[in-house]
CSV table of C-alpha atoms in Angstrom, one decimal:
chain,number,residue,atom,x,y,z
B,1,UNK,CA,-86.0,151.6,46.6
B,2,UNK,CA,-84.0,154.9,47.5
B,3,UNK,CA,-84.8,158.2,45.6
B,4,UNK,CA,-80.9,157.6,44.4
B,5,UNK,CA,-81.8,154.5,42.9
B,6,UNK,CA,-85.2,156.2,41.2
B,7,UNK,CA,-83.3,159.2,40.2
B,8,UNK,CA,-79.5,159.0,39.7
B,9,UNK,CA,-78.9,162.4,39.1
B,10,UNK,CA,-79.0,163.1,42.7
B,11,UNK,CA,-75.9,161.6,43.1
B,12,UNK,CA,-73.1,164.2,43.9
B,13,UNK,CA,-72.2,164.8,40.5
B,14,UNK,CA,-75.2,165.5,39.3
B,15,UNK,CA,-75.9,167.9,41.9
B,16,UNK,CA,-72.7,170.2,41.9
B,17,UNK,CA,-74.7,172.9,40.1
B,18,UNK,CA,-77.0,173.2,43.1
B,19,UNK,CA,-75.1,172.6,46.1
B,20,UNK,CA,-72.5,175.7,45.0
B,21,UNK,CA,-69.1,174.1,46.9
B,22,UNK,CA,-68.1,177.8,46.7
B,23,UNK,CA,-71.3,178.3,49.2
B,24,UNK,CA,-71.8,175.2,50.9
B,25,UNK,CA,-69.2,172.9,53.4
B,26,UNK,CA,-67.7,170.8,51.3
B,27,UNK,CA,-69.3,167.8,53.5
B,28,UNK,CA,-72.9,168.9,52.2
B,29,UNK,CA,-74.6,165.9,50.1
B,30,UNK,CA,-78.1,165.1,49.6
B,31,UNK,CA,-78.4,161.7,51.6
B,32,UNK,CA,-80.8,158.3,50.3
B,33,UNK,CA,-84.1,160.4,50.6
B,34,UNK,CA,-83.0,163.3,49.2
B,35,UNK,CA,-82.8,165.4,51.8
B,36,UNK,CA,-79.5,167.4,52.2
B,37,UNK,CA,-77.1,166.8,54.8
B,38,UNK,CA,-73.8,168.5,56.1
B,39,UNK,CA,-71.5,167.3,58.3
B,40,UNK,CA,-73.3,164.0,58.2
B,41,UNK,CA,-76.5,165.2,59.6
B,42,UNK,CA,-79.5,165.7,57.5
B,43,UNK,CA,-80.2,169.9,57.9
B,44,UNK,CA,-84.4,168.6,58.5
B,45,UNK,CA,-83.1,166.3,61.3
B,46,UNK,CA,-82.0,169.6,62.8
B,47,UNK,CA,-84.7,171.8,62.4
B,48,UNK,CA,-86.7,168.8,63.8
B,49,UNK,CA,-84.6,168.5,66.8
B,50,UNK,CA,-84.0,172.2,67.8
B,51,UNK,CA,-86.8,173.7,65.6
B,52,UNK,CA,-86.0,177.3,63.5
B,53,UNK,CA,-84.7,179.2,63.1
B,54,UNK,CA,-81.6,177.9,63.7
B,55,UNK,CA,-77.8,178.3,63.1
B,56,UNK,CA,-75.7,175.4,61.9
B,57,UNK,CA,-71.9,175.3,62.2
B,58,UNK,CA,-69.8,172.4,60.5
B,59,UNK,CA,-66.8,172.0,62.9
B,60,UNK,CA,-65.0,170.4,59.9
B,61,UNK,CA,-64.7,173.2,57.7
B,62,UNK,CA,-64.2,175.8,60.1
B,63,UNK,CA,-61.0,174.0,61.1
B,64,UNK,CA,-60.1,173.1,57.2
B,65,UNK,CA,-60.1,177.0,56.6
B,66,UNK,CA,-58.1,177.4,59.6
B,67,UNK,CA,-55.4,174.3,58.2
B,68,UNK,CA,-55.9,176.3,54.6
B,69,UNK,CA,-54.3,179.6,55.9
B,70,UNK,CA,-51.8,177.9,57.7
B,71,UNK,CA,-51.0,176.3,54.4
B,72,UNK,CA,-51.2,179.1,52.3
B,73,UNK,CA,-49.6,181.7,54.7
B,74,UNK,CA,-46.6,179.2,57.1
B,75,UNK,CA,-44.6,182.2,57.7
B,76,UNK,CA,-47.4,184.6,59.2
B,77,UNK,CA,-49.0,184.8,62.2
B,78,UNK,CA,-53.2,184.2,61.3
B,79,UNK,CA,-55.2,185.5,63.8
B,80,UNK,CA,-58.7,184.7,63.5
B,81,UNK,CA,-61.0,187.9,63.8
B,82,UNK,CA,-63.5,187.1,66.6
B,83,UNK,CA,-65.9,189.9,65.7
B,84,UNK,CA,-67.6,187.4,63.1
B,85,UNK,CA,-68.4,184.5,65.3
B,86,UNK,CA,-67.1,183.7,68.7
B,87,UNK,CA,-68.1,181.1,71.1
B,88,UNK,CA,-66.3,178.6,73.7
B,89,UNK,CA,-66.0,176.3,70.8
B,90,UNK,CA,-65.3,178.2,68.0
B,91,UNK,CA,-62.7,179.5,70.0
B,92,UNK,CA,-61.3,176.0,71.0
B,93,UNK,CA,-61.0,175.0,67.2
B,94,UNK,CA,-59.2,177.8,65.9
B,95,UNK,CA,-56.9,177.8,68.5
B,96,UNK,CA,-56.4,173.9,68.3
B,97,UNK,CA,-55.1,174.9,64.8
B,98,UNK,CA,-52.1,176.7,65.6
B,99,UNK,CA,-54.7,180.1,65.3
B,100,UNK,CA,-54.1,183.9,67.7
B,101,UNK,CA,-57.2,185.1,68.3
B,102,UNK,CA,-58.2,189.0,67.6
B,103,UNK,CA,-61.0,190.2,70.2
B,104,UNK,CA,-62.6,193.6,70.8
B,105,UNK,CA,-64.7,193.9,73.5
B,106,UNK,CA,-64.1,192.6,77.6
B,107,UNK,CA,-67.1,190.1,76.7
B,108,UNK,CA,-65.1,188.7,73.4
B,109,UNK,CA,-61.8,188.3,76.0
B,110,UNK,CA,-63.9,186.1,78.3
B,111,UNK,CA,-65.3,184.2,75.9
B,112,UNK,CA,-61.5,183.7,74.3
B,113,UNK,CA,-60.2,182.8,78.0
B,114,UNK,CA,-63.3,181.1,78.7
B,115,UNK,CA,-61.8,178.6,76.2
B,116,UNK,CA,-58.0,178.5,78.0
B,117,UNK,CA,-56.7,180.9,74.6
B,118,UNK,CA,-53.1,181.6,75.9
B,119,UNK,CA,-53.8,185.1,76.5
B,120,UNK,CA,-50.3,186.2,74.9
B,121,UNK,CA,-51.6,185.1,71.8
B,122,UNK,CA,-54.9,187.4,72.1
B,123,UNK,CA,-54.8,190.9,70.5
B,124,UNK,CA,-57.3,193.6,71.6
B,125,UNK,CA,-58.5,195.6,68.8
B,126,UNK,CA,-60.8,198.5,68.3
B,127,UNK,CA,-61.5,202.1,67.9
B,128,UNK,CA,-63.3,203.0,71.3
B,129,UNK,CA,-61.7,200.9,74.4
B,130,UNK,CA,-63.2,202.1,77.5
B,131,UNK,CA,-60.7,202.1,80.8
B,132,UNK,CA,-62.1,199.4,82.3
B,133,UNK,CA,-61.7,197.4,79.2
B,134,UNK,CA,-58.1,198.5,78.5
B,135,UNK,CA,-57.8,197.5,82.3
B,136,UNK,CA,-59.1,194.2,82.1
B,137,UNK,CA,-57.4,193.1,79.2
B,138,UNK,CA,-53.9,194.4,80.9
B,139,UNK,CA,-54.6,192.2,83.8
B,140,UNK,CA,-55.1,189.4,82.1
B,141,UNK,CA,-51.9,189.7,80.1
B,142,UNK,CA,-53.3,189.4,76.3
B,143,UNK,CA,-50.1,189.5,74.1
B,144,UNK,CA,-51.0,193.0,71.9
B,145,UNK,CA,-53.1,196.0,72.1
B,146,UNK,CA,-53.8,197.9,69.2
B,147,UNK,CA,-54.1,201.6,69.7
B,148,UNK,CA,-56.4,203.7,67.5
B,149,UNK,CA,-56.3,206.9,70.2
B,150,UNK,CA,-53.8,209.4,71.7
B,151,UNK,CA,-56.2,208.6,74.4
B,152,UNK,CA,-55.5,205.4,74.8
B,153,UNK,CA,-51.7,205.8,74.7
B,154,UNK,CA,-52.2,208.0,78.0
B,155,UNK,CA,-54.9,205.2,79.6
B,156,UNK,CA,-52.2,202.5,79.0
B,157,UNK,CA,-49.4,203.9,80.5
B,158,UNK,CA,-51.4,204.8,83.0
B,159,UNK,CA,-52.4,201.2,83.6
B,160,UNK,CA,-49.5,199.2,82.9
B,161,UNK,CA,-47.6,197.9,85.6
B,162,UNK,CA,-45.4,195.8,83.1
B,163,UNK,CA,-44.0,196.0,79.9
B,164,UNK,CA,-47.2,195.9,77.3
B,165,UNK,CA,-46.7,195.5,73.8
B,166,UNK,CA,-48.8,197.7,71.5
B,167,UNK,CA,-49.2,197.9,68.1
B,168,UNK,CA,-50.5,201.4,65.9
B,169,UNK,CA,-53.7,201.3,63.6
B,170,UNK,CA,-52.6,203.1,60.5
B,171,UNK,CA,-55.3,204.1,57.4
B,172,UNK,CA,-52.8,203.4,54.0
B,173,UNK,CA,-55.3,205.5,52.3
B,174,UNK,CA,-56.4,203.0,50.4
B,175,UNK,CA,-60.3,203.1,48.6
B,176,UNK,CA,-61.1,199.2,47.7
B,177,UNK,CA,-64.6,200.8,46.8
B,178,UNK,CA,-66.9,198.6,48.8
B,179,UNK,CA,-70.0,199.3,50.7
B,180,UNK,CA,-69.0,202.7,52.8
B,181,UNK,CA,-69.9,200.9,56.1
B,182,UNK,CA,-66.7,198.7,55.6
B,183,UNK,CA,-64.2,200.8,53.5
B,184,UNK,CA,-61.1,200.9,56.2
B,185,UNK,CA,-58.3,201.8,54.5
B,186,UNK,CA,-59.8,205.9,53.7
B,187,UNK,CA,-58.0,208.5,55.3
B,188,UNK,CA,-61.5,209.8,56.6
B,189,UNK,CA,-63.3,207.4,59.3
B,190,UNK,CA,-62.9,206.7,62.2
B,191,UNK,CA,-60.0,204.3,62.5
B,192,UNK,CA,-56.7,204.5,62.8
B,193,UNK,CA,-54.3,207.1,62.4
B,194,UNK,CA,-53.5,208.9,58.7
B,195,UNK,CA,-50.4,207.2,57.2
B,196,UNK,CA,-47.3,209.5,56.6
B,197,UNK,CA,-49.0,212.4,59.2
B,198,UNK,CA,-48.5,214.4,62.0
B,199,UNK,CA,-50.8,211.9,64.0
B,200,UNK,CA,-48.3,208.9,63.3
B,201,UNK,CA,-45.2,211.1,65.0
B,202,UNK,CA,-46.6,212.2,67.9
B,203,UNK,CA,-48.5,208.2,68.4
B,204,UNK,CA,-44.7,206.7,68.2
B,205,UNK,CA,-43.6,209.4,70.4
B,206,UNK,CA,-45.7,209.1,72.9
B,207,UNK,CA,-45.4,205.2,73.3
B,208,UNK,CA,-41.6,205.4,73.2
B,209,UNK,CA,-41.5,207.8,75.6
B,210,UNK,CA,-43.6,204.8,78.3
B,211,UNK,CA,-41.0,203.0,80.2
B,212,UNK,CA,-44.4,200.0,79.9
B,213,UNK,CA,-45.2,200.4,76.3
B,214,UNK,CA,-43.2,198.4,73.5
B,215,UNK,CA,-44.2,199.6,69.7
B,216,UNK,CA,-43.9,196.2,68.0
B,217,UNK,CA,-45.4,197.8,64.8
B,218,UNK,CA,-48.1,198.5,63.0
B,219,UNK,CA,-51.3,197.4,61.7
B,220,UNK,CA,-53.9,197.9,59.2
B,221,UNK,CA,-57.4,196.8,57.4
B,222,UNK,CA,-58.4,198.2,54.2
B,223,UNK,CA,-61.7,196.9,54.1
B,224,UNK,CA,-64.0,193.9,53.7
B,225,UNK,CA,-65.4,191.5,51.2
B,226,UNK,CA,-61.9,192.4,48.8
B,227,UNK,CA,-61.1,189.8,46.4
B,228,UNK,CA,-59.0,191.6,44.4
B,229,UNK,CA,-55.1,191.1,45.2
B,230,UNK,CA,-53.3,194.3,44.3
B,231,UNK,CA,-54.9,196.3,47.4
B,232,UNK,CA,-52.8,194.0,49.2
B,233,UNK,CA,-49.6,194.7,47.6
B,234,UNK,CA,-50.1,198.2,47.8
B,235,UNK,CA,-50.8,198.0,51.6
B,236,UNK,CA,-47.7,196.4,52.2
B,237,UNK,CA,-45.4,199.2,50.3
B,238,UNK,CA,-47.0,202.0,51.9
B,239,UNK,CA,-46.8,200.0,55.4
B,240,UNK,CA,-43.3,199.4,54.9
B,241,UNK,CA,-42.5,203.0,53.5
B,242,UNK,CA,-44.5,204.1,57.0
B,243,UNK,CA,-41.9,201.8,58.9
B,244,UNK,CA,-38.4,202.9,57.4
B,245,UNK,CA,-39.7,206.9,58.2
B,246,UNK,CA,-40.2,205.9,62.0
B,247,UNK,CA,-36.9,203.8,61.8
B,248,UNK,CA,-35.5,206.7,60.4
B,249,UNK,CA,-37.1,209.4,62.9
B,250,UNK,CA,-36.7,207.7,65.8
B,251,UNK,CA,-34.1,205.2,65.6
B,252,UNK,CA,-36.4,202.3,66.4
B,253,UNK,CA,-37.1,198.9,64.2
B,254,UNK,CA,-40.5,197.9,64.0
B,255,UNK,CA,-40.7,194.1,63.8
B,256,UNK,CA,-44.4,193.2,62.8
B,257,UNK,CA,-47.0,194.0,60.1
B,258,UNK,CA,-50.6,193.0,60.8
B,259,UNK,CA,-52.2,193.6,57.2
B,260,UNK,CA,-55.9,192.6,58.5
B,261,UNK,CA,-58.5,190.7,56.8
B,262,UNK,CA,-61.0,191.8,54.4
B,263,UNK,CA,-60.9,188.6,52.5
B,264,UNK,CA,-64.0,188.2,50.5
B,265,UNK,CA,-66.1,185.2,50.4
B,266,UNK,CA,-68.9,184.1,47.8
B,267,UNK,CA,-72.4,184.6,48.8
B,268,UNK,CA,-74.0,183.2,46.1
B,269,UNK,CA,-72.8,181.1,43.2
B,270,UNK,CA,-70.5,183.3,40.8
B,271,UNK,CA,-69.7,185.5,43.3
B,272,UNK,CA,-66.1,186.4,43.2
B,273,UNK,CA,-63.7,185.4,46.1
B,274,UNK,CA,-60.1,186.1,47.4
B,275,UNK,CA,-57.6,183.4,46.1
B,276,UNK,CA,-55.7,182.7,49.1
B,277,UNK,CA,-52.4,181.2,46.6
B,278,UNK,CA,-52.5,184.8,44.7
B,279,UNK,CA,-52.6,186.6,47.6
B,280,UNK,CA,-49.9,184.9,48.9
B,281,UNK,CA,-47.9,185.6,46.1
B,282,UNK,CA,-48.3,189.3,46.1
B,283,UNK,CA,-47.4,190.1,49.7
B,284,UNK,CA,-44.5,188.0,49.6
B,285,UNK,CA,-43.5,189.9,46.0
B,286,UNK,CA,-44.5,193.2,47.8
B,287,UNK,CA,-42.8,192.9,50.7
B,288,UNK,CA,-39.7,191.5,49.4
B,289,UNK,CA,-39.6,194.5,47.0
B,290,UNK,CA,-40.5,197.0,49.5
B,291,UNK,CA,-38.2,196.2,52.3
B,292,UNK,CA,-35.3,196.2,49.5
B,293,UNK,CA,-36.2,199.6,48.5
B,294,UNK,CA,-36.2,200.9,52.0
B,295,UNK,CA,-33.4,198.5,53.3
B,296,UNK,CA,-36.2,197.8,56.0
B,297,UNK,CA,-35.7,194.3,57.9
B,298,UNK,CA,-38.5,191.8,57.2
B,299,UNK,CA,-41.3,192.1,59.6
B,300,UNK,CA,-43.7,189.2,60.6
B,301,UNK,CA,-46.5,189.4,58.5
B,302,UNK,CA,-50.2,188.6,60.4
B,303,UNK,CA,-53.4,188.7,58.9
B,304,UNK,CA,-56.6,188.3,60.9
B,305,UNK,CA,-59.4,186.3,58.4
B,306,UNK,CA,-63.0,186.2,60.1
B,307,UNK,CA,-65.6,185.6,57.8
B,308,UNK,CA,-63.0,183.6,55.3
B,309,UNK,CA,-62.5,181.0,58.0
B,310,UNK,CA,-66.5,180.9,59.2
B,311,UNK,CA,-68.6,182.0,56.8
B,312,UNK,CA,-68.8,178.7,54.7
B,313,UNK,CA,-68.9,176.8,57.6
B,314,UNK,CA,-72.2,178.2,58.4
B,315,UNK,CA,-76.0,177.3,57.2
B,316,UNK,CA,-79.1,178.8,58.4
B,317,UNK,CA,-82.4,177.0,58.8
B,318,UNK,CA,-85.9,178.5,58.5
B,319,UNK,CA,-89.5,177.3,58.3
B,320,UNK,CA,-91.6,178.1,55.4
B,321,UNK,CA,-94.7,180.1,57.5
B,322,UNK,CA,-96.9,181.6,54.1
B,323,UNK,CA,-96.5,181.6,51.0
B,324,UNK,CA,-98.0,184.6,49.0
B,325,UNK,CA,-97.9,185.3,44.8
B,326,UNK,CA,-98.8,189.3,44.6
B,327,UNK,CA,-100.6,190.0,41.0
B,328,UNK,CA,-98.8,191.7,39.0
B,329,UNK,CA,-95.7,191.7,41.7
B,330,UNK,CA,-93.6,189.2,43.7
B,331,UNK,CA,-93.9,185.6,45.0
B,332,UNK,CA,-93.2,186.2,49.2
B,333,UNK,CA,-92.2,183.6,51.0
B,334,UNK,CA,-92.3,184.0,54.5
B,335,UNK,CA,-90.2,182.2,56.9
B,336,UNK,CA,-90.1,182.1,60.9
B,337,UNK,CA,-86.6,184.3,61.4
B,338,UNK,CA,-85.9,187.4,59.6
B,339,UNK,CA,-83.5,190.3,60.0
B,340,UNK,CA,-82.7,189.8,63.9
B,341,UNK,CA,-81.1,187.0,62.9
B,342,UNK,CA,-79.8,188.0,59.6
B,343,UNK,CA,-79.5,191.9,59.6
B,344,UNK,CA,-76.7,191.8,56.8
B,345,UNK,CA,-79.4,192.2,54.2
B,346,UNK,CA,-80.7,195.6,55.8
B,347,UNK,CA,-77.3,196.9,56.7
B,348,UNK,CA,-75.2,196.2,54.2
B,349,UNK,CA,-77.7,195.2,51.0
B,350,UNK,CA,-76.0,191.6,51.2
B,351,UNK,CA,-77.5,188.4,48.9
B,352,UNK,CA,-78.3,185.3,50.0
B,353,UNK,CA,-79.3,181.9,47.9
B,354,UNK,CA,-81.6,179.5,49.8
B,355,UNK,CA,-82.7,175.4,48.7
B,356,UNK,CA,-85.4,173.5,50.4
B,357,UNK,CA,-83.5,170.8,52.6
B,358,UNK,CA,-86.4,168.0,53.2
B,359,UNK,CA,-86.7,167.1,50.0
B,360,UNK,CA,-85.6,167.1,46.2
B,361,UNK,CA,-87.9,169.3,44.0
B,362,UNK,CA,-88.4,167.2,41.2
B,363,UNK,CA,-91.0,169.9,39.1
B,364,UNK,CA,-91.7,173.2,38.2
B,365,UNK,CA,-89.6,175.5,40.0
B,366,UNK,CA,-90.7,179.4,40.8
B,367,UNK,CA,-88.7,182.7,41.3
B,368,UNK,CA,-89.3,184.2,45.0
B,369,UNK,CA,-88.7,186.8,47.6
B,370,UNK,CA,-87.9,185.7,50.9
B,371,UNK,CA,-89.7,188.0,53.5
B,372,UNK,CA,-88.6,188.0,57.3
B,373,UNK,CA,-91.2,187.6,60.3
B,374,UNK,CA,-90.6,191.1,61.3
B,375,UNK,CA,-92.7,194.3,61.2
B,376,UNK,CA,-90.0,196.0,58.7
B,377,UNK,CA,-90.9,196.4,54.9
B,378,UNK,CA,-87.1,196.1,54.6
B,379,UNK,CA,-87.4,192.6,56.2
B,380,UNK,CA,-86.0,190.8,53.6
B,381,UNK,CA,-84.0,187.7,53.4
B,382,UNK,CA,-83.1,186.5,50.1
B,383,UNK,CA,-84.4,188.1,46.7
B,384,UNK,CA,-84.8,186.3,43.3
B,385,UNK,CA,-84.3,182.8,44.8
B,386,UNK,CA,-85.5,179.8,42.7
B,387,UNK,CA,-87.6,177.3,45.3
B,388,UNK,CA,-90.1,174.8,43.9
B,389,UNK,CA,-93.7,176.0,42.9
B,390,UNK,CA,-95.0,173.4,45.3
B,391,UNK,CA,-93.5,175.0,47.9
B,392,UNK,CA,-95.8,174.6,51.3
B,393,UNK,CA,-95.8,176.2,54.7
B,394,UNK,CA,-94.2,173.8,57.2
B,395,UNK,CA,-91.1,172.8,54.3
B,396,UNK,CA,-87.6,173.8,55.9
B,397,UNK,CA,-85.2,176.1,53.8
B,398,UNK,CA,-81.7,176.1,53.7
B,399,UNK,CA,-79.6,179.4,53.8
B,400,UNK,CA,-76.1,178.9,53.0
B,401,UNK,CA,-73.0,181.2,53.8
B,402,UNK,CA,-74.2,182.3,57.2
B,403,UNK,CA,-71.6,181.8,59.4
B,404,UNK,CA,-69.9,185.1,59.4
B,405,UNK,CA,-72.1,188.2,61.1
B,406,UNK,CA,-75.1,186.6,61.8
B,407,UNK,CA,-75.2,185.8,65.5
B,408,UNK,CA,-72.4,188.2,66.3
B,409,UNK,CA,-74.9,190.7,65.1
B,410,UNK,CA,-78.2,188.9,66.2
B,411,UNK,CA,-80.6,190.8,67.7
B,412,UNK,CA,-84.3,190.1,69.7
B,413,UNK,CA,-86.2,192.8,67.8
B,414,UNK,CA,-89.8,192.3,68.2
B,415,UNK,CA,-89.0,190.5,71.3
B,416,UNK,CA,-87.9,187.4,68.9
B,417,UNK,CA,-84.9,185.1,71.1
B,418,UNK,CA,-81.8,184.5,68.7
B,419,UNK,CA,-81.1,181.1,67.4
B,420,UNK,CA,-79.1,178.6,68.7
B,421,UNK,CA,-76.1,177.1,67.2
B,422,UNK,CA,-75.8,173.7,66.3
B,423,UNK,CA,-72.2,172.1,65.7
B,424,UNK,CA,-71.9,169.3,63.1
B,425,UNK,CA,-69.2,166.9,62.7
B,426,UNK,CA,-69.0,163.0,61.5
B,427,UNK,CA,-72.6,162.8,61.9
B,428,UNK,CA,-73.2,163.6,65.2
B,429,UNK,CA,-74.5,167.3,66.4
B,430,UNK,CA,-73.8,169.4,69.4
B,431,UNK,CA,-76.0,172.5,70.7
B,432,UNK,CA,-73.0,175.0,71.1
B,433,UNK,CA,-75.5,178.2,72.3
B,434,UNK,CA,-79.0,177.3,73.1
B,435,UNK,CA,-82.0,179.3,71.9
B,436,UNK,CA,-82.9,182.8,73.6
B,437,UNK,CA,-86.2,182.3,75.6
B,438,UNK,CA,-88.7,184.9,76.4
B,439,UNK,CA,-87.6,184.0,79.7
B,440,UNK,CA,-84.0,185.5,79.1
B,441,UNK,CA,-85.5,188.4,77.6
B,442,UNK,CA,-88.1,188.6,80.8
B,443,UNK,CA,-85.0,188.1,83.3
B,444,UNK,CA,-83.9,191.7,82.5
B,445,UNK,CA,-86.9,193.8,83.5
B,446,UNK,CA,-86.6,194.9,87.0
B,447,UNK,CA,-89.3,193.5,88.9
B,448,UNK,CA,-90.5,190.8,87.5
């Protein structure tokens, strides 16, 4: 006799509270034993197999977010923002589903072209490309280059040898009033060039001016973790507005928009999220009414979602190493990864939920802390998560939503090799980066 059969409340109905589908894949069930699986494969199976901790990456819904914007958005151009997680494979799926590709770095191209991405459908991005970067990508032909610099206006056309086109970072000057690491769209920061100033002239200028360079148009991101429509709207009158005044000035018609991402996702149950349909509705609305007021041509509209199409998709595993109830104070549990795998916590003050994944608590459940391995009072994981009171070292935890920024930002503090990543689909698994060995870490002192 099963666990279902003893207790039929573990059936997926019963267990929608837990398993959050706003958190979780959507192929996440707890299987005969109890024991949660995704993508077919039971999450202990895993940790077994590969050990902890250990990234998990459900093919499936990477490419369902992928078919979702296509859906959603089947006049625009989505191109997936590789900053959040890029391998070969990644890579290979979102391209396989009709995806451009956004990169920022000459390692994020060769990981792109690694995976035969049609290079005219790559677009460098960033706010410090060094020459031999700009170079590379040039060479290789990627389709757009997206210039934040009057310096790199003068490294490009010194570098192409063919026509290039280019697109201009723009800051609307628009405050979504998130964490200040991630708040774009400000007139102040580093990226971009102020909307409706001097700057903006003499960028278009410049380029025009290239025999090499074609201005295709501009391109902005307002921020990160937005779930809130009208930011949206707003970017795309001011965008527009931008347009018409360099049709105007110069006699040239832009023909493409890039609005970004930004798209929030929910971290933990209740957490709010973008609406993909409503946002759909208000750049259409936005842009219908903005290009009428301006008699502007309508652009192409792009938008590059990175953690909306990967965060889901991703669960990480740990092993319980301690726990530890502090009189008067928390409940610790401490588990074998920490913040070089997950340093969203640290940076960004980010919350996490986490579920034991070998079995299903039946009793008395406690509230805990969930401390990293690493020497960092800040080392914190999860806080106020409810895990069984029978918790014991040696039990696996689940941390959903961890597909986004966690091995793009991974770290070996303390020495510590980053995870590997494990693809799941239709019950099978696939080790898409292996672990980091003290070997690899070894391999760059000089001398040994």
């Amino acid at each position: 006799m099963t666990l279902l059969e003893i207790f039929p409340s573990l059936r997926d109905g019963g267990m929608t509270p837990r398993l959050d589908p706003a958190i979780w894949p959507r192929d996440t069930h707890y299987d005969g034993d109890g024991r949660i699986t995704v993508g077919g494969v039971a999450l202990a199976d895993i940790a077994d197999q590969y050990g902890t901790p250990t990234y998990v990456l459900d093919e499936g819904e990477v490419r369902g977010r992928c078919q979702e914007y296509r859906k959603r958005f089947p006049d625009a151009e989505i191109i997936y923002a590789g900053k959040a997680l890029l391998t070969r494979a990644v890579a290979e799926w979102i391209t396989d589903e009709g995806l451009s590709l956004d990169v920022c770095s000459a390692g994020e191209l060769a990981v792109a072209l690694a995976a035969w991405a049609d290079p005219r459908r790559i677009v460098l991005h960033g706010n410090g490309k060094p020459f031999a970067e700009l170079e590379t990508a040039i060479n290789c032909g990627v389709g757009r280059i997206v210039v934040d610099s009057p310096t790199e206006i003068t490294l490009l056309s010194a570098l192409a040898n063919r026509p290039q086109r280019v697109l201009i970072r723009v800051t609307p000057d628009i405050d979504v009033h998130g964490h200040p690491a991630v708040r774009t769209g400000v007139t102040d920061q580093k990226f971009g060039f102020p909307i409706g100033g001097q700057a903006v002239w003499e960028a278009v200028d410049r380029i025009v001016r290239q025999p090499n360079l074609e201005l295709a148009g501009l391109h902005c991101h307002i921020g990160s973790q937005i779930h809130d429509t009208f930011p949206y709207g707003e970017a795309v009158r001011r965008m527009i507005g931008e347009m018409a005044r360099i049709r105007d000035e110069f006699d040239i018609t832009l023909t493409e928009l890039d609005l970004g991402g930004g798209h929030a996702v929910a971290y933990r149950g209740g957490d709010a999220e973008m609406n993909l349909a409503e946002l759909a509705d208000i750049i259409e609305d936005s842009l219908d009414a903005a290009c009428a007021r301006h008699g502007f041509p309508r652009p192409r509209i792009a938008l590059e979602p990175g953690r909306a199409v990967v965060a889901r998709a991703g669960v990480t595993l740990y092993r319980v190493l301690s726990v530890k109830h502090v009189e008067d104070g928390h409940t610790y549990v401490t588990v074998d990864g920490g913040m070089s795998d997950n340093p969203r916590v640290a940076l960004y003050g980010a919350r996490y939920d986490a579920v034991v994944v070998n079995r299903h608590p039946t009793g008395p459940h406690m509230t805990a802390t969930i401390a990293g391995r690493h020497c960092e009072a800040g080392d914190i994981l999860a806080h106020d998560v409810r895990l069984p009171a029978d918790l014991r070292p040696g039990e696996v935890l689940a941390m959903p939503c961890t597909g986004a920024y966690h091995h793009s930002l991974a770290s070996s503090y303390n020495g510590i090799g980053r995870p590997p990543i494990i693809a799941v689909t239709e019950g099978r698994t696939r080790e898409l980066i292996r672990r980091e060995t003290i070997d690899d870490l070894m391999c760059r002192e000089m001398g040994c």
